[in-house]
GROMACS .gro file of C-alpha atoms in nm:
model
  277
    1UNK     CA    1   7.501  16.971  10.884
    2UNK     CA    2   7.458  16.622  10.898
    3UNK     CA    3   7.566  16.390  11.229
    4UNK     CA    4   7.569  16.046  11.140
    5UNK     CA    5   7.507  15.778  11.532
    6UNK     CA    6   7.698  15.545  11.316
    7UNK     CA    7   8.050  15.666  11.170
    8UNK     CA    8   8.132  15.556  10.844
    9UNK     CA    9   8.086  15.214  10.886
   10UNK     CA   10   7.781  15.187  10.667
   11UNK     CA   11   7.982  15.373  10.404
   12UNK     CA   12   8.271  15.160  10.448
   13UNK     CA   13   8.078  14.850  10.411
   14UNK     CA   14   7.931  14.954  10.055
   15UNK     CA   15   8.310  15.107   9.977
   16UNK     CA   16   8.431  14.735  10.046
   17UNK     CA   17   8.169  14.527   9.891
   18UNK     CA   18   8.231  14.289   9.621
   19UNK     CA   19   7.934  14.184   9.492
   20UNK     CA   20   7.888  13.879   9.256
   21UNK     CA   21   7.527  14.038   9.139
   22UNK     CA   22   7.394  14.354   9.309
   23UNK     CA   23   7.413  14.456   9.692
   24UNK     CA   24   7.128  14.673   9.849
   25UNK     CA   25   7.133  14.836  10.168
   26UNK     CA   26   6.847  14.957  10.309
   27UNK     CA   27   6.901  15.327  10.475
   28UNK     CA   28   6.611  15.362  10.672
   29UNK     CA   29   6.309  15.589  10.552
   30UNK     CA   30   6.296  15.462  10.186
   31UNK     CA   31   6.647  15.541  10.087
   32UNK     CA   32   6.845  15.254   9.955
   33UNK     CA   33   7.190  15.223   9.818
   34UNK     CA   34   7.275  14.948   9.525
   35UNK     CA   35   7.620  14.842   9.417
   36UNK     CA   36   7.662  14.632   9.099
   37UNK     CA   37   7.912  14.401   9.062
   38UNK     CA   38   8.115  14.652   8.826
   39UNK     CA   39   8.107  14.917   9.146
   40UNK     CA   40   7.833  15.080   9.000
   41UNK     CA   41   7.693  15.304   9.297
   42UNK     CA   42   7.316  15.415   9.276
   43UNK     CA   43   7.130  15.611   9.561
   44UNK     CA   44   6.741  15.606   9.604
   45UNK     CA   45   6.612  15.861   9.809
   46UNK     CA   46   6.875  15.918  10.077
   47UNK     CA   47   6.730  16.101  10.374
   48UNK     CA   48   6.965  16.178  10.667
   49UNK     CA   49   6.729  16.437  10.822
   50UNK     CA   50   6.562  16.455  11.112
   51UNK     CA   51   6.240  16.535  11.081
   52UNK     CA   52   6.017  16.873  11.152
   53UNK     CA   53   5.983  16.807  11.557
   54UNK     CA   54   5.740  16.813  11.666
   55UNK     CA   55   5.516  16.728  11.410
   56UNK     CA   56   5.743  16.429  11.199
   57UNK     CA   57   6.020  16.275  11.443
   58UNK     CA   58   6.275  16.069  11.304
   59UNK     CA   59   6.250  15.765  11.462
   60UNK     CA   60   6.623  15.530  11.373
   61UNK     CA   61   6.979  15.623  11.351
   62UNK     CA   62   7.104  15.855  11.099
   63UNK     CA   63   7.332  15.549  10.926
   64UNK     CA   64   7.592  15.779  10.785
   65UNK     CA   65   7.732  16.129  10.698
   66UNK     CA   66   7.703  16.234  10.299
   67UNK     CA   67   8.035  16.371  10.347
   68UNK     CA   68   8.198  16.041  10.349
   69UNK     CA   69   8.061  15.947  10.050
   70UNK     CA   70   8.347  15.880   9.822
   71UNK     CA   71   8.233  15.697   9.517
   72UNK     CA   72   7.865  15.724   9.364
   73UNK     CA   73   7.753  15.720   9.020
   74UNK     CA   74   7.374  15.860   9.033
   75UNK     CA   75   7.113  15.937   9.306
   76UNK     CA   76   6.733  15.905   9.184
   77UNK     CA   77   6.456  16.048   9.352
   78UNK     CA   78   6.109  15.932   9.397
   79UNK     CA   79   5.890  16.275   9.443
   80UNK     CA   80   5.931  16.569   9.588
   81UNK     CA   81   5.875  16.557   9.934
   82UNK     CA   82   6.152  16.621  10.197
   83UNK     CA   83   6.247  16.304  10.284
   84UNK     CA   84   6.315  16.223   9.915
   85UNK     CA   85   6.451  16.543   9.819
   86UNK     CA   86   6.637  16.676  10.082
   87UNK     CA   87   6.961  16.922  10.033
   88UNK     CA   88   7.147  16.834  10.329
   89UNK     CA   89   7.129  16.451  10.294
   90UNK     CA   90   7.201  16.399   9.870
   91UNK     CA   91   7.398  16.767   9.765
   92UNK     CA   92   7.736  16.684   9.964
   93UNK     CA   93   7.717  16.337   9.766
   94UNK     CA   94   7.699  16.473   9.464
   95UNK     CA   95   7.977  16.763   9.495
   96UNK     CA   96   8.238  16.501   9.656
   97UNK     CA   97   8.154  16.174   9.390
   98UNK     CA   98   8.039  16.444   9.107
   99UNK     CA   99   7.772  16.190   9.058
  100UNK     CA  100   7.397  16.278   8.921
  101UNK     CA  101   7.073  16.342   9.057
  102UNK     CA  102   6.762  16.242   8.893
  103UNK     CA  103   6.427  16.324   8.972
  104UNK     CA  104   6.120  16.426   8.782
  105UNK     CA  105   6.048  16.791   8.734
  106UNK     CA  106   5.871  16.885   9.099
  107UNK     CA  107   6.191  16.731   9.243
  108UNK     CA  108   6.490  16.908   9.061
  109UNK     CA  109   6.303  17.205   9.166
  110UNK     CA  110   6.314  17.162   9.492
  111UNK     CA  111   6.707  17.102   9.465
  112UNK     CA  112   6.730  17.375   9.155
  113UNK     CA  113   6.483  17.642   9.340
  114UNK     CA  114   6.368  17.580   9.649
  115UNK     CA  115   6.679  17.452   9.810
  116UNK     CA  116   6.948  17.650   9.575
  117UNK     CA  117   7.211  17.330   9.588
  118UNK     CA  118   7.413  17.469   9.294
  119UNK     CA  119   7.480  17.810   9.493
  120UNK     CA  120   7.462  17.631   9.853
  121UNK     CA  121   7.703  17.343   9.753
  122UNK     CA  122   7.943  17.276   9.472
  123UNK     CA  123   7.747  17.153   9.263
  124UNK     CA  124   7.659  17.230   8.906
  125UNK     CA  125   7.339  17.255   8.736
  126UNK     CA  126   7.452  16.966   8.459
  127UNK     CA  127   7.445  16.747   8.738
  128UNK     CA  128   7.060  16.812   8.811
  129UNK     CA  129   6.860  16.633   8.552
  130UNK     CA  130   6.501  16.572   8.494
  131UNK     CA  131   6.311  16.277   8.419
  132UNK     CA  132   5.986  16.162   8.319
  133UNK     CA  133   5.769  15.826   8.308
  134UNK     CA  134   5.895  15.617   8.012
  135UNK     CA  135   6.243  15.721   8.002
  136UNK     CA  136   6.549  15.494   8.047
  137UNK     CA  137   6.890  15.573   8.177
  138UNK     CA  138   7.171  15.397   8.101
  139UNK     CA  139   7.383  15.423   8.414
  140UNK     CA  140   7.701  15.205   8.415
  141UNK     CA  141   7.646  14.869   8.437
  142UNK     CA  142   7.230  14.939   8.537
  143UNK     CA  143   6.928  15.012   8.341
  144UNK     CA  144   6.684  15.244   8.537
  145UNK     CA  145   6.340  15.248   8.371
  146UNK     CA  146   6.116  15.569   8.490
  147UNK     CA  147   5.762  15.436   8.561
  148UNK     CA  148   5.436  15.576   8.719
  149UNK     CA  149   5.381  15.590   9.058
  150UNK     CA  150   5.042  15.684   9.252
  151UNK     CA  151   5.118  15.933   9.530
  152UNK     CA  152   4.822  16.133   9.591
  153UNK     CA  153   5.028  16.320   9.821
  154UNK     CA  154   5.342  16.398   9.608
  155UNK     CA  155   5.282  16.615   9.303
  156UNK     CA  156   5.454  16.420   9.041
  157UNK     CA  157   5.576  16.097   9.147
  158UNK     CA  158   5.770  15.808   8.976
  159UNK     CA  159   5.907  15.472   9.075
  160UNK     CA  160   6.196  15.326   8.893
  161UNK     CA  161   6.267  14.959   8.786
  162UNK     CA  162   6.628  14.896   8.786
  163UNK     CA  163   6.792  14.648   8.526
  164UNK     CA  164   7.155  14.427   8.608
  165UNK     CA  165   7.230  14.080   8.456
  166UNK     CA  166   7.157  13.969   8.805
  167UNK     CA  167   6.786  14.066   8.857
  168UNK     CA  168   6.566  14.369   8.853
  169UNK     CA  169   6.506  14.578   9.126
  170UNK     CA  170   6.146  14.783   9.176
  171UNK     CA  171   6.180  15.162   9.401
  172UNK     CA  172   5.825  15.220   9.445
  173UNK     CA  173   5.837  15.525   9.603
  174UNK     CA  174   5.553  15.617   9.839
  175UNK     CA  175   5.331  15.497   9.578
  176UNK     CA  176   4.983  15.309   9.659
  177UNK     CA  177   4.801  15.036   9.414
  178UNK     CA  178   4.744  15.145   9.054
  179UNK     CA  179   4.546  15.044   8.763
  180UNK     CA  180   4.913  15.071   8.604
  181UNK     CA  181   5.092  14.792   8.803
  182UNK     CA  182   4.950  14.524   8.603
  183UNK     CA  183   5.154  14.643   8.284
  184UNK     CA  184   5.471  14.640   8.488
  185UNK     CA  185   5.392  14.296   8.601
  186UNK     CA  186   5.376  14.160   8.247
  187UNK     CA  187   5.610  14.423   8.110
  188UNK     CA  188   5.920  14.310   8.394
  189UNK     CA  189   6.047  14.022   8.539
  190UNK     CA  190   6.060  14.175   8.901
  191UNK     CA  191   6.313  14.000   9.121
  192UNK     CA  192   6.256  14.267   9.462
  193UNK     CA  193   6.028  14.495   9.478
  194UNK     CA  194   6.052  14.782   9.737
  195UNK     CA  195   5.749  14.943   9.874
  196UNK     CA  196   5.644  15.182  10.148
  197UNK     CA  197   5.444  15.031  10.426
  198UNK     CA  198   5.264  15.191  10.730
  199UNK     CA  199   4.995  15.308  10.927
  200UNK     CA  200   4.726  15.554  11.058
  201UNK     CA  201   4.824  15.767  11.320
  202UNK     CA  202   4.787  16.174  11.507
  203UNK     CA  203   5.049  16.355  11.305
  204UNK     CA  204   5.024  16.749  11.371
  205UNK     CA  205   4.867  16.941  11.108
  206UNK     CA  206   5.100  17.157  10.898
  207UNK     CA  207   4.946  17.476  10.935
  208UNK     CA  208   4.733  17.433  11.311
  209UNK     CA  209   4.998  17.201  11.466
  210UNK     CA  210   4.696  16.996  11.584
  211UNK     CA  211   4.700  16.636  11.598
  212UNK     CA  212   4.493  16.505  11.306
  213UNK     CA  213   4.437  16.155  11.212
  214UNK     CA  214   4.640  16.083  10.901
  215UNK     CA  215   4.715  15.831  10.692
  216UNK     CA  216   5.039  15.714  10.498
  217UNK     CA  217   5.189  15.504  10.246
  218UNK     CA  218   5.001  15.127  10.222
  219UNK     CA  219   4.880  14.959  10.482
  220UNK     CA  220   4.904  14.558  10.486
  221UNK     CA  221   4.628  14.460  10.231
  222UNK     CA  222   4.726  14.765   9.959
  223UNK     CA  223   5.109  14.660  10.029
  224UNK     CA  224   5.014  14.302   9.928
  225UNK     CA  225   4.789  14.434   9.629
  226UNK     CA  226   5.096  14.616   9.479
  227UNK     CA  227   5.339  14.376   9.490
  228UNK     CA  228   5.114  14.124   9.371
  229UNK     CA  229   5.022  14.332   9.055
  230UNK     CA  230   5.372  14.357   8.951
  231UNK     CA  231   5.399  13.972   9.031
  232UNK     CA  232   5.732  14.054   9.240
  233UNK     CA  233   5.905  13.732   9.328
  234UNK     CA  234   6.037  13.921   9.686
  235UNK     CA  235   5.855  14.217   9.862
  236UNK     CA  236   6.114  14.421  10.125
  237UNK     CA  237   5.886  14.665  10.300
  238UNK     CA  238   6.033  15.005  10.339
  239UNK     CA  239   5.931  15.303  10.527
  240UNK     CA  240   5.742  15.167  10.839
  241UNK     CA  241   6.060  15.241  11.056
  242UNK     CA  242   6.061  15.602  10.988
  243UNK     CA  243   5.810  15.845  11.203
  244UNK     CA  244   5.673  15.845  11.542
  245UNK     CA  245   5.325  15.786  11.499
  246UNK     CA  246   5.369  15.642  11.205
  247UNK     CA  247   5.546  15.283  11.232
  248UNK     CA  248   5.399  14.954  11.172
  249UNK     CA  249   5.531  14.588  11.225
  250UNK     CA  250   5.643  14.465  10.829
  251UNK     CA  251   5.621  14.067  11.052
  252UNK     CA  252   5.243  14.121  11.028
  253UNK     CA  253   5.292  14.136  10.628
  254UNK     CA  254   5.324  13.707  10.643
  255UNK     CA  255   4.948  13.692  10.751
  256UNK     CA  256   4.853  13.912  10.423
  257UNK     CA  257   5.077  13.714  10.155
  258UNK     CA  258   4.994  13.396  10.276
  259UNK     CA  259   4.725  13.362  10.005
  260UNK     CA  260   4.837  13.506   9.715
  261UNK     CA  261   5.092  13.341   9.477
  262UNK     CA  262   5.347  13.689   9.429
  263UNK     CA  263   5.518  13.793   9.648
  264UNK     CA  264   5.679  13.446   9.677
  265UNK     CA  265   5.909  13.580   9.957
  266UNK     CA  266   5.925  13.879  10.218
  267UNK     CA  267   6.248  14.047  10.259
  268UNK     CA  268   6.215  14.216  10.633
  269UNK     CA  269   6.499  14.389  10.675
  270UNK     CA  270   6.613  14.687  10.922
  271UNK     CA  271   6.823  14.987  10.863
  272UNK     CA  272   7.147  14.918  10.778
  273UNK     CA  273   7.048  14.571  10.696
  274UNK     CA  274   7.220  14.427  10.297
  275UNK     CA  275   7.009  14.180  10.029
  276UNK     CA  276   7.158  14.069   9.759
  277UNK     CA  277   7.034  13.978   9.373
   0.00000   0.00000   0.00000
């Protein structure tokens, strides 16, 4: 059962947007939500969770209850983890909106198998749908592209470049650099690009619970080599908000760009924070 600190003001504020373009909201973690100026409503990797205390502690607010979701068309997902794939958080939007979740295959197993959404919630197993790297989905008034990711923590990992009139809009995932990014660059014309940015840190071992010294998502230089690669004209850094431990200071990320010609702009932006294309 999810608590949201915040009401449904978040939710209300997407409910009542207008947007000439797209809206983004960032949701803490790497979740995002993007609203087209149709109403199209797309979810990336919601996570309303708290955590495993004490090993991963959720850090920020928890901006909203999926309960009071009314209106979504889709909600994509990165990998597999748990704070990408994640019953509590995404199944109540997709039985109240009857929207769809995408995710490659090690995902919609976790939310076919693992978690059981279709017998937990009302949801049906239509609305659980796999994808793969080169697909595209048409969804409303968007054009989601399924590209490679490199997660050598996930088990199958994608990111997703996201098509409107008004721009195009990279999910990374918790991807690091890639041979691969180059072809995006000169494949897309990437408006904002959103990628997962953090530290080293003593994070208890799975198995032990001791503290070991772990690593993840990029730190400043690999953050800078991926967005550069896909020659992304703004770089919002996601992620570093989300674990104690684990967060890092995205203001540091001016230093790194400085030299290089892409990304032309940061995008720092907190949780509950909206950018616009």
């Amino acid at each position: 059962m999810i608590e949201s600190d915040w009401d449904d003001w978040l939710v209300r504020d997407v409910a009542d947007a207008t947007p000439d373009g797209v809206a983004i909201w960032y949701l803490g973690c790497n979740g995002f939500v993007l609203k087209g100026s149709e109403g199209t409503t797309v979810f990336i990797d919601p996570y309303l969770g708290l955590g495993d205390p004490p090993r991963t502690i959720r850090m920020i607010p928890v901006p909203f209850d999926p309960a009071d979701v009314a209106a979504a068309d889709a909600v994509l997902a990165t990998h597999e983890h748990t704070d990408h794939v994640h019953g509590a958080s995404q199944a109540p939007i997709l039985e109240a909106t009857g929207a769809t979740f995408y995710g490659p295959d090690d995902s919609v197993a976790v939310a076919r198998e693992e978690e059981a959404w279709t017998d937990d919630w009302d949801v049906s197993d239509e609305q659980l749908t796999e994808v793969a790297e080169g697909d595209t989905l048409e969804i409303g008034e968007f054009t989601v592209h399924v590209e490679v990711a490199n997660d050598p923590d996930a088990t199958h990992p994608v990111s997703y470049v996201i098509d409107h009139d008004a721009g195009t809009f990279f999910h990374g995932g918790d991807t690091k650099p890639t041979d691969e990014f180059e072809r995006l660059g000169d494949e897309y014309d990437i408006d904002l690009a959103a990628l997962a940015f953090g530290t080293i840190g003593r994070i208890p071992d799975k198995q032990t619970r001791e503290p070991k010294r772990t690593r993840w998502y990029n730190d400043e230089n690999q953050l800078i080599e991926c967005a550069a690669a896909i020659d992304a004209d703004r770089l919002l850094p996601s992620h570093w908000d989300m674990w104690k431990g684990l967060t890092a200071d995205p203001t540091t990320l001016h230093h790194h760009a400085r030299s290089f010609d892409s990304p032309r702009d940061l995008e720092i932006v907190e949780i509950g924070d909206r950018v616009d294309l």
